């Protein structure tokens, strides 16, 4: 921190960045569910994921922000766009079977809103008074040690991580085989 700055003053730009990123995430999240074009919804989802990555950076979690960008905004969105290109959009837009269930979605949305409002109202009782101080320098190293282990030793979650990667590999192979049969 710059010694010329007042020690008790909070940074001025931080709330602006937070509110800007939060607004971008909420607005683009609304665009995801309101756009009729699936490609426009996917692009709005990319903006949402990038905004959330910016919020992770503001929380001093650079590893989570990087994973958010690489895995979700990169890999998963490419997969979504690939599926959108494979599916016949014209045929799917003509099917109006889901137009009758919007009241169920409205009730579920209201129930979720009530849950959020009750959690907000009881927030002081649910959350501790002070924030936990975490070391910033060892965040990524600790995650890597838990996933992959230290030199010569297996990590705590290495086996689980490898099983998840195997399941993803099987899903990719299944998708390729199913696509090849249709073509």
C-alpha atoms as a PDB file:
ATOM      1  CA  UNK A   1       0.000   0.000   0.000  1.00  0.00           C
ATOM      2  CA  UNK A   2       1.211   3.474  -0.755  1.00  0.00           C
ATOM      3  CA  UNK A   3       2.405   5.145   2.480  1.00  0.00           C
ATOM      4  CA  UNK A   4       1.152   8.520   1.231  1.00  0.00           C
ATOM      5  CA  UNK A   5      -2.418   7.247   1.343  1.00  0.00           C
ATOM      6  CA  UNK A   6      -4.490   7.566   4.457  1.00  0.00           C
ATOM      7  CA  UNK A   7      -4.346   4.207   6.244  1.00  0.00           C
ATOM      8  CA  UNK A   8      -7.972   4.307   7.422  1.00  0.00           C
ATOM      9  CA  UNK A   9      -9.487   5.169   4.035  1.00  0.00           C
ATOM     10  CA  UNK A  10     -10.966   2.474   1.827  1.00  0.00           C
ATOM     11  CA  UNK A  11     -10.068   2.425  -1.862  1.00  0.00           C
ATOM     12  CA  UNK A  12     -12.537   4.485  -3.893  1.00  0.00           C
ATOM     13  CA  UNK A  13     -12.508   2.401  -7.083  1.00  0.00           C
ATOM     14  CA  UNK A  14     -13.180  -0.965  -5.441  1.00  0.00           C
ATOM     15  CA  UNK A  15     -16.919  -0.437  -4.834  1.00  0.00           C
ATOM     16  CA  UNK A  16     -17.331   0.894  -8.379  1.00  0.00           C
ATOM     17  CA  UNK A  17     -15.657  -2.169  -9.871  1.00  0.00           C
ATOM     18  CA  UNK A  18     -17.718  -4.463  -7.652  1.00  0.00           C
ATOM     19  CA  UNK A  19     -21.017  -2.823  -8.552  1.00  0.00           C
ATOM     20  CA  UNK A  20     -20.060  -2.681 -12.224  1.00  0.00           C
ATOM     21  CA  UNK A  21     -19.112  -6.349 -12.376  1.00  0.00           C
ATOM     22  CA  UNK A  22     -22.140  -7.380 -10.322  1.00  0.00           C
ATOM     23  CA  UNK A  23     -24.472  -5.366 -12.558  1.00  0.00           C
ATOM     24  CA  UNK A  24     -22.872  -6.839 -15.678  1.00  0.00           C
ATOM     25  CA  UNK A  25     -23.296 -10.352 -14.256  1.00  0.00           C
ATOM     26  CA  UNK A  26     -26.946  -9.818 -13.315  1.00  0.00           C
ATOM     27  CA  UNK A  27     -27.923  -8.063 -16.553  1.00  0.00           C
ATOM     28  CA  UNK A  28     -26.182 -10.582 -18.774  1.00  0.00           C
ATOM     29  CA  UNK A  29     -27.668 -13.384 -16.647  1.00  0.00           C
ATOM     30  CA  UNK A  30     -31.108 -11.976 -17.377  1.00  0.00           C
ATOM     31  CA  UNK A  31     -30.211 -11.794 -21.066  1.00  0.00           C
ATOM     32  CA  UNK A  32     -29.295 -15.495 -20.978  1.00  0.00           C
ATOM     33  CA  UNK A  33     -32.812 -16.491 -20.013  1.00  0.00           C
ATOM     34  CA  UNK A  34     -34.731 -13.900 -22.036  1.00  0.00           C
ATOM     35  CA  UNK A  35     -33.078 -14.125 -25.484  1.00  0.00           C
ATOM     36  CA  UNK A  36     -34.833 -16.278 -28.041  1.00  0.00           C
ATOM     37  CA  UNK A  37     -31.692 -16.829 -30.100  1.00  0.00           C
ATOM     38  CA  UNK A  38     -29.549 -19.544 -28.513  1.00  0.00           C
ATOM     39  CA  UNK A  39     -26.286 -18.039 -29.785  1.00  0.00           C
ATOM     40  CA  UNK A  40     -27.126 -14.674 -28.197  1.00  0.00           C
ATOM     41  CA  UNK A  41     -27.902 -16.461 -24.939  1.00  0.00           C
ATOM     42  CA  UNK A  42     -24.556 -18.260 -25.073  1.00  0.00           C
ATOM     43  CA  UNK A  43     -22.710 -14.984 -25.668  1.00  0.00           C
ATOM     44  CA  UNK A  44     -24.528 -13.384 -22.738  1.00  0.00           C
ATOM     45  CA  UNK A  45     -23.512 -16.380 -20.613  1.00  0.00           C
ATOM     46  CA  UNK A  46     -19.880 -15.750 -21.553  1.00  0.00           C
ATOM     47  CA  UNK A  47     -20.231 -12.162 -20.305  1.00  0.00           C
ATOM     48  CA  UNK A  48     -21.785 -13.475 -17.082  1.00  0.00           C
ATOM     49  CA  UNK A  49     -18.934 -15.928 -16.531  1.00  0.00           C
ATOM     50  CA  UNK A  50     -16.292 -13.279 -17.212  1.00  0.00           C
ATOM     51  CA  UNK A  51     -17.986 -10.897 -14.769  1.00  0.00           C
ATOM     52  CA  UNK A  52     -17.970 -13.580 -12.093  1.00  0.00           C
ATOM     53  CA  UNK A  53     -14.273 -14.164 -12.795  1.00  0.00           C
ATOM     54  CA  UNK A  54     -13.688 -10.447 -12.210  1.00  0.00           C
ATOM     55  CA  UNK A  55     -15.511 -10.731  -8.885  1.00  0.00           C
ATOM     56  CA  UNK A  56     -13.254 -13.655  -7.942  1.00  0.00           C
ATOM     57  CA  UNK A  57     -10.248 -11.480  -8.703  1.00  0.00           C
ATOM     58  CA  UNK A  58     -11.614  -8.820  -6.394  1.00  0.00           C
ATOM     59  CA  UNK A  59     -11.862 -11.487  -3.653  1.00  0.00           C
ATOM     60  CA  UNK A  60      -8.137 -12.249  -4.077  1.00  0.00           C
ATOM     61  CA  UNK A  61      -8.797 -15.666  -5.585  1.00  0.00           C
ATOM     62  CA  UNK A  62      -6.737 -15.585  -8.791  1.00  0.00           C
ATOM     63  CA  UNK A  63      -6.708 -19.357  -9.204  1.00  0.00           C
ATOM     64  CA  UNK A  64     -10.504 -19.602  -9.099  1.00  0.00           C
ATOM     65  CA  UNK A  65     -10.772 -16.660 -11.503  1.00  0.00           C
ATOM     66  CA  UNK A  66      -8.363 -18.336 -13.924  1.00  0.00           C
ATOM     67  CA  UNK A  67     -10.235 -21.622 -13.730  1.00  0.00           C
ATOM     68  CA  UNK A  68     -13.504 -19.735 -14.268  1.00  0.00           C
ATOM     69  CA  UNK A  69     -12.147 -18.175 -17.447  1.00  0.00           C
ATOM     70  CA  UNK A  70     -10.349 -21.219 -18.852  1.00  0.00           C
ATOM     71  CA  UNK A  71     -12.832 -23.952 -17.969  1.00  0.00           C
ATOM     72  CA  UNK A  72     -16.213 -22.224 -18.089  1.00  0.00           C
ATOM     73  CA  UNK A  73     -15.864 -19.207 -20.369  1.00  0.00           C
ATOM     74  CA  UNK A  74     -13.459 -21.131 -22.597  1.00  0.00           C
ATOM     75  CA  UNK A  75     -14.143 -24.839 -22.702  1.00  0.00           C
ATOM     76  CA  UNK A  76     -17.750 -25.189 -21.635  1.00  0.00           C
ATOM     77  CA  UNK A  77     -18.941 -22.328 -23.821  1.00  0.00           C
ATOM     78  CA  UNK A  78     -17.194 -23.793 -26.861  1.00  0.00           C
ATOM     79  CA  UNK A  79     -19.035 -27.019 -26.090  1.00  0.00           C
ATOM     80  CA  UNK A  80     -22.347 -25.145 -25.796  1.00  0.00           C
ATOM     81  CA  UNK A  81     -21.804 -23.394 -29.119  1.00  0.00           C
ATOM     82  CA  UNK A  82     -20.865 -26.721 -30.724  1.00  0.00           C
ATOM     83  CA  UNK A  83     -24.120 -28.274 -29.478  1.00  0.00           C
ATOM     84  CA  UNK A  84     -26.101 -25.254 -30.673  1.00  0.00           C
ATOM     85  CA  UNK A  85     -24.607 -25.702 -34.143  1.00  0.00           C
ATOM     86  CA  UNK A  86     -25.452 -29.431 -34.167  1.00  0.00           C
ATOM     87  CA  UNK A  87     -29.063 -29.030 -33.037  1.00  0.00           C
ATOM     88  CA  UNK A  88     -31.586 -27.872 -35.585  1.00  0.00           C
ATOM     89  CA  UNK A  89     -32.700 -24.499 -34.193  1.00  0.00           C
ATOM     90  CA  UNK A  90     -35.535 -24.071 -36.673  1.00  0.00           C
ATOM     91  CA  UNK A  91     -37.161 -27.332 -35.610  1.00  0.00           C
ATOM     92  CA  UNK A  92     -36.651 -26.601 -31.911  1.00  0.00           C
ATOM     93  CA  UNK A  93     -38.155 -23.109 -32.206  1.00  0.00           C
ATOM     94  CA  UNK A  94     -41.314 -24.557 -33.761  1.00  0.00           C
ATOM     95  CA  UNK A  95     -41.924 -26.845 -30.802  1.00  0.00           C
ATOM     96  CA  UNK A  96     -44.072 -24.944 -28.334  1.00  0.00           C
ATOM     97  CA  UNK A  97     -44.405 -27.681 -25.719  1.00  0.00           C
ATOM     98  CA  UNK A  98     -42.646 -25.678 -23.005  1.00  0.00           C
ATOM     99  CA  UNK A  99     -44.873 -22.606 -23.269  1.00  0.00           C
ATOM    100  CA  UNK A 100     -47.457 -24.209 -20.977  1.00  0.00           C
ATOM    101  CA  UNK A 101     -45.157 -24.651 -17.970  1.00  0.00           C
ATOM    102  CA  UNK A 102     -44.184 -21.013 -17.383  1.00  0.00           C
ATOM    103  CA  UNK A 103     -46.374 -20.780 -14.222  1.00  0.00           C
ATOM    104  CA  UNK A 104     -44.241 -23.504 -12.618  1.00  0.00           C
ATOM    105  CA  UNK A 105     -41.115 -21.502 -13.389  1.00  0.00           C
ATOM    106  CA  UNK A 106     -42.725 -18.370 -11.968  1.00  0.00           C
ATOM    107  CA  UNK A 107     -43.621 -20.141  -8.715  1.00  0.00           C
ATOM    108  CA  UNK A 108     -40.103 -21.587  -8.430  1.00  0.00           C
ATOM    109  CA  UNK A 109     -38.590 -18.148  -9.058  1.00  0.00           C
ATOM    110  CA  UNK A 110     -40.765 -16.569  -6.369  1.00  0.00           C
ATOM    111  CA  UNK A 111     -39.822 -19.316  -3.903  1.00  0.00           C
ATOM    112  CA  UNK A 112     -36.129 -18.739  -4.641  1.00  0.00           C
ATOM    113  CA  UNK A 113     -36.587 -14.985  -4.201  1.00  0.00           C
ATOM    114  CA  UNK A 114     -38.282 -15.587  -0.827  1.00  0.00           C
ATOM    115  CA  UNK A 115     -35.368 -17.796   0.210  1.00  0.00           C
ATOM    116  CA  UNK A 116     -32.841 -15.128  -0.761  1.00  0.00           C
ATOM    117  CA  UNK A 117     -34.783 -12.409   1.054  1.00  0.00           C
ATOM    118  CA  UNK A 118     -35.041 -14.496   4.227  1.00  0.00           C
ATOM    119  CA  UNK A 119     -31.324 -15.267   4.103  1.00  0.00           C
ATOM    120  CA  UNK A 120     -30.631 -11.561   3.625  1.00  0.00           C
ATOM    121  CA  UNK A 121     -32.891 -10.613   6.547  1.00  0.00           C
ATOM    122  CA  UNK A 122     -31.314 -13.198   8.861  1.00  0.00           C
ATOM    123  CA  UNK A 123     -27.817 -12.644   7.481  1.00  0.00           C
ATOM    124  CA  UNK A 124     -26.290 -11.300  10.686  1.00  0.00           C
ATOM    125  CA  UNK A 125     -27.346 -14.396  12.617  1.00  0.00           C
ATOM    126  CA  UNK A 126     -26.168 -16.803   9.905  1.00  0.00           C
ATOM    127  CA  UNK A 127     -22.771 -15.290   9.204  1.00  0.00           C
ATOM    128  CA  UNK A 128     -19.892 -14.582  11.594  1.00  0.00           C
ATOM    129  CA  UNK A 129     -19.112 -11.013  12.618  1.00  0.00           C
ATOM    130  CA  UNK A 130     -15.604 -10.938  11.196  1.00  0.00           C
ATOM    131  CA  UNK A 131     -14.112 -12.232   7.997  1.00  0.00           C
ATOM    132  CA  UNK A 132     -11.492 -14.935   8.070  1.00  0.00           C
ATOM    133  CA  UNK A 133      -8.051 -13.743   6.991  1.00  0.00           C
ATOM    134  CA  UNK A 134      -6.531 -16.069   4.418  1.00  0.00           C
ATOM    135  CA  UNK A 135      -2.957 -15.957   3.160  1.00  0.00           C
ATOM    136  CA  UNK A 136      -2.865 -14.791  -0.439  1.00  0.00           C
ATOM    137  CA  UNK A 137       0.493 -16.184  -1.456  1.00  0.00           C
ATOM    138  CA  UNK A 138      -0.168 -19.882  -0.863  1.00  0.00           C
ATOM    139  CA  UNK A 139      -3.686 -20.190  -2.273  1.00  0.00           C
ATOM    140  CA  UNK A 140      -2.748 -21.816  -5.568  1.00  0.00           C
ATOM    141  CA  UNK A 141       0.023 -23.911  -4.063  1.00  0.00           C
ATOM    142  CA  UNK A 142      -2.316 -25.385  -1.445  1.00  0.00           C
ATOM    143  CA  UNK A 143      -4.914 -26.288  -4.066  1.00  0.00           C
ATOM    144  CA  UNK A 144      -2.236 -27.936  -6.210  1.00  0.00           C
ATOM    145  CA  UNK A 145      -0.885 -29.900  -3.227  1.00  0.00           C
ATOM    146  CA  UNK A 146      -4.388 -31.140  -2.373  1.00  0.00           C
ATOM    147  CA  UNK A 147      -5.150 -32.140  -5.976  1.00  0.00           C
ATOM    148  CA  UNK A 148      -1.829 -33.542  -7.134  1.00  0.00           C
ATOM    149  CA  UNK A 149       0.162 -34.053  -3.933  1.00  0.00           C
ATOM    150  CA  UNK A 150       3.636 -33.029  -2.957  1.00  0.00           C
ATOM    151  CA  UNK A 151       6.753 -34.425  -4.617  1.00  0.00           C
ATOM    152  CA  UNK A 152       6.583 -38.212  -4.424  1.00  0.00           C
ATOM    153  CA  UNK A 153       3.255 -38.360  -2.531  1.00  0.00           C
ATOM    154  CA  UNK A 154      -0.303 -38.624  -3.716  1.00  0.00           C
ATOM    155  CA  UNK A 155      -2.589 -35.695  -2.831  1.00  0.00           C
ATOM    156  CA  UNK A 156      -5.759 -35.850  -0.781  1.00  0.00           C
ATOM    157  CA  UNK A 157      -8.015 -35.508  -3.837  1.00  0.00           C
ATOM    158  CA  UNK A 158      -5.802 -37.007  -6.565  1.00  0.00           C
ATOM    159  CA  UNK A 159      -7.885 -40.165  -6.980  1.00  0.00           C
ATOM    160  CA  UNK A 160     -11.165 -38.208  -7.092  1.00  0.00           C
ATOM    161  CA  UNK A 161      -9.676 -35.779  -9.613  1.00  0.00           C
ATOM    162  CA  UNK A 162      -8.556 -38.649 -11.862  1.00  0.00           C
ATOM    163  CA  UNK A 163     -11.976 -40.341 -11.664  1.00  0.00           C
ATOM    164  CA  UNK A 164     -13.650 -37.062 -12.701  1.00  0.00           C
ATOM    165  CA  UNK A 165     -11.266 -36.716 -15.645  1.00  0.00           C
ATOM    166  CA  UNK A 166     -12.008 -40.299 -16.697  1.00  0.00           C
ATOM    167  CA  UNK A 167     -15.762 -39.638 -16.578  1.00  0.00           C
ATOM    168  CA  UNK A 168     -15.315 -36.546 -18.750  1.00  0.00           C
ATOM    169  CA  UNK A 169     -13.246 -38.551 -21.228  1.00  0.00           C
ATOM    170  CA  UNK A 170     -15.956 -41.221 -21.452  1.00  0.00           C
ATOM    171  CA  UNK A 171     -18.611 -38.519 -21.986  1.00  0.00           C
ATOM    172  CA  UNK A 172     -16.579 -36.957 -24.806  1.00  0.00           C
ATOM    173  CA  UNK A 173     -16.092 -40.329 -26.468  1.00  0.00           C
ATOM    174  CA  UNK A 174     -19.819 -41.097 -26.128  1.00  0.00           C
ATOM    175  CA  UNK A 175     -20.744 -37.765 -27.682  1.00  0.00           C
ATOM    176  CA  UNK A 176     -18.405 -38.346 -30.619  1.00  0.00           C
ATOM    177  CA  UNK A 177     -19.754 -41.855 -31.196  1.00  0.00           C
ATOM    178  CA  UNK A 178     -23.374 -40.675 -31.005  1.00  0.00           C
ATOM    179  CA  UNK A 179     -22.647 -37.830 -33.439  1.00  0.00           C
ATOM    180  CA  UNK A 180     -20.915 -40.152 -35.885  1.00  0.00           C
ATOM    181  CA  UNK A 181     -23.925 -42.498 -35.951  1.00  0.00           C
ATOM    182  CA  UNK A 182     -26.279 -39.652 -36.861  1.00  0.00           C
ATOM    183  CA  UNK A 183     -24.132 -38.304 -39.715  1.00  0.00           C
END
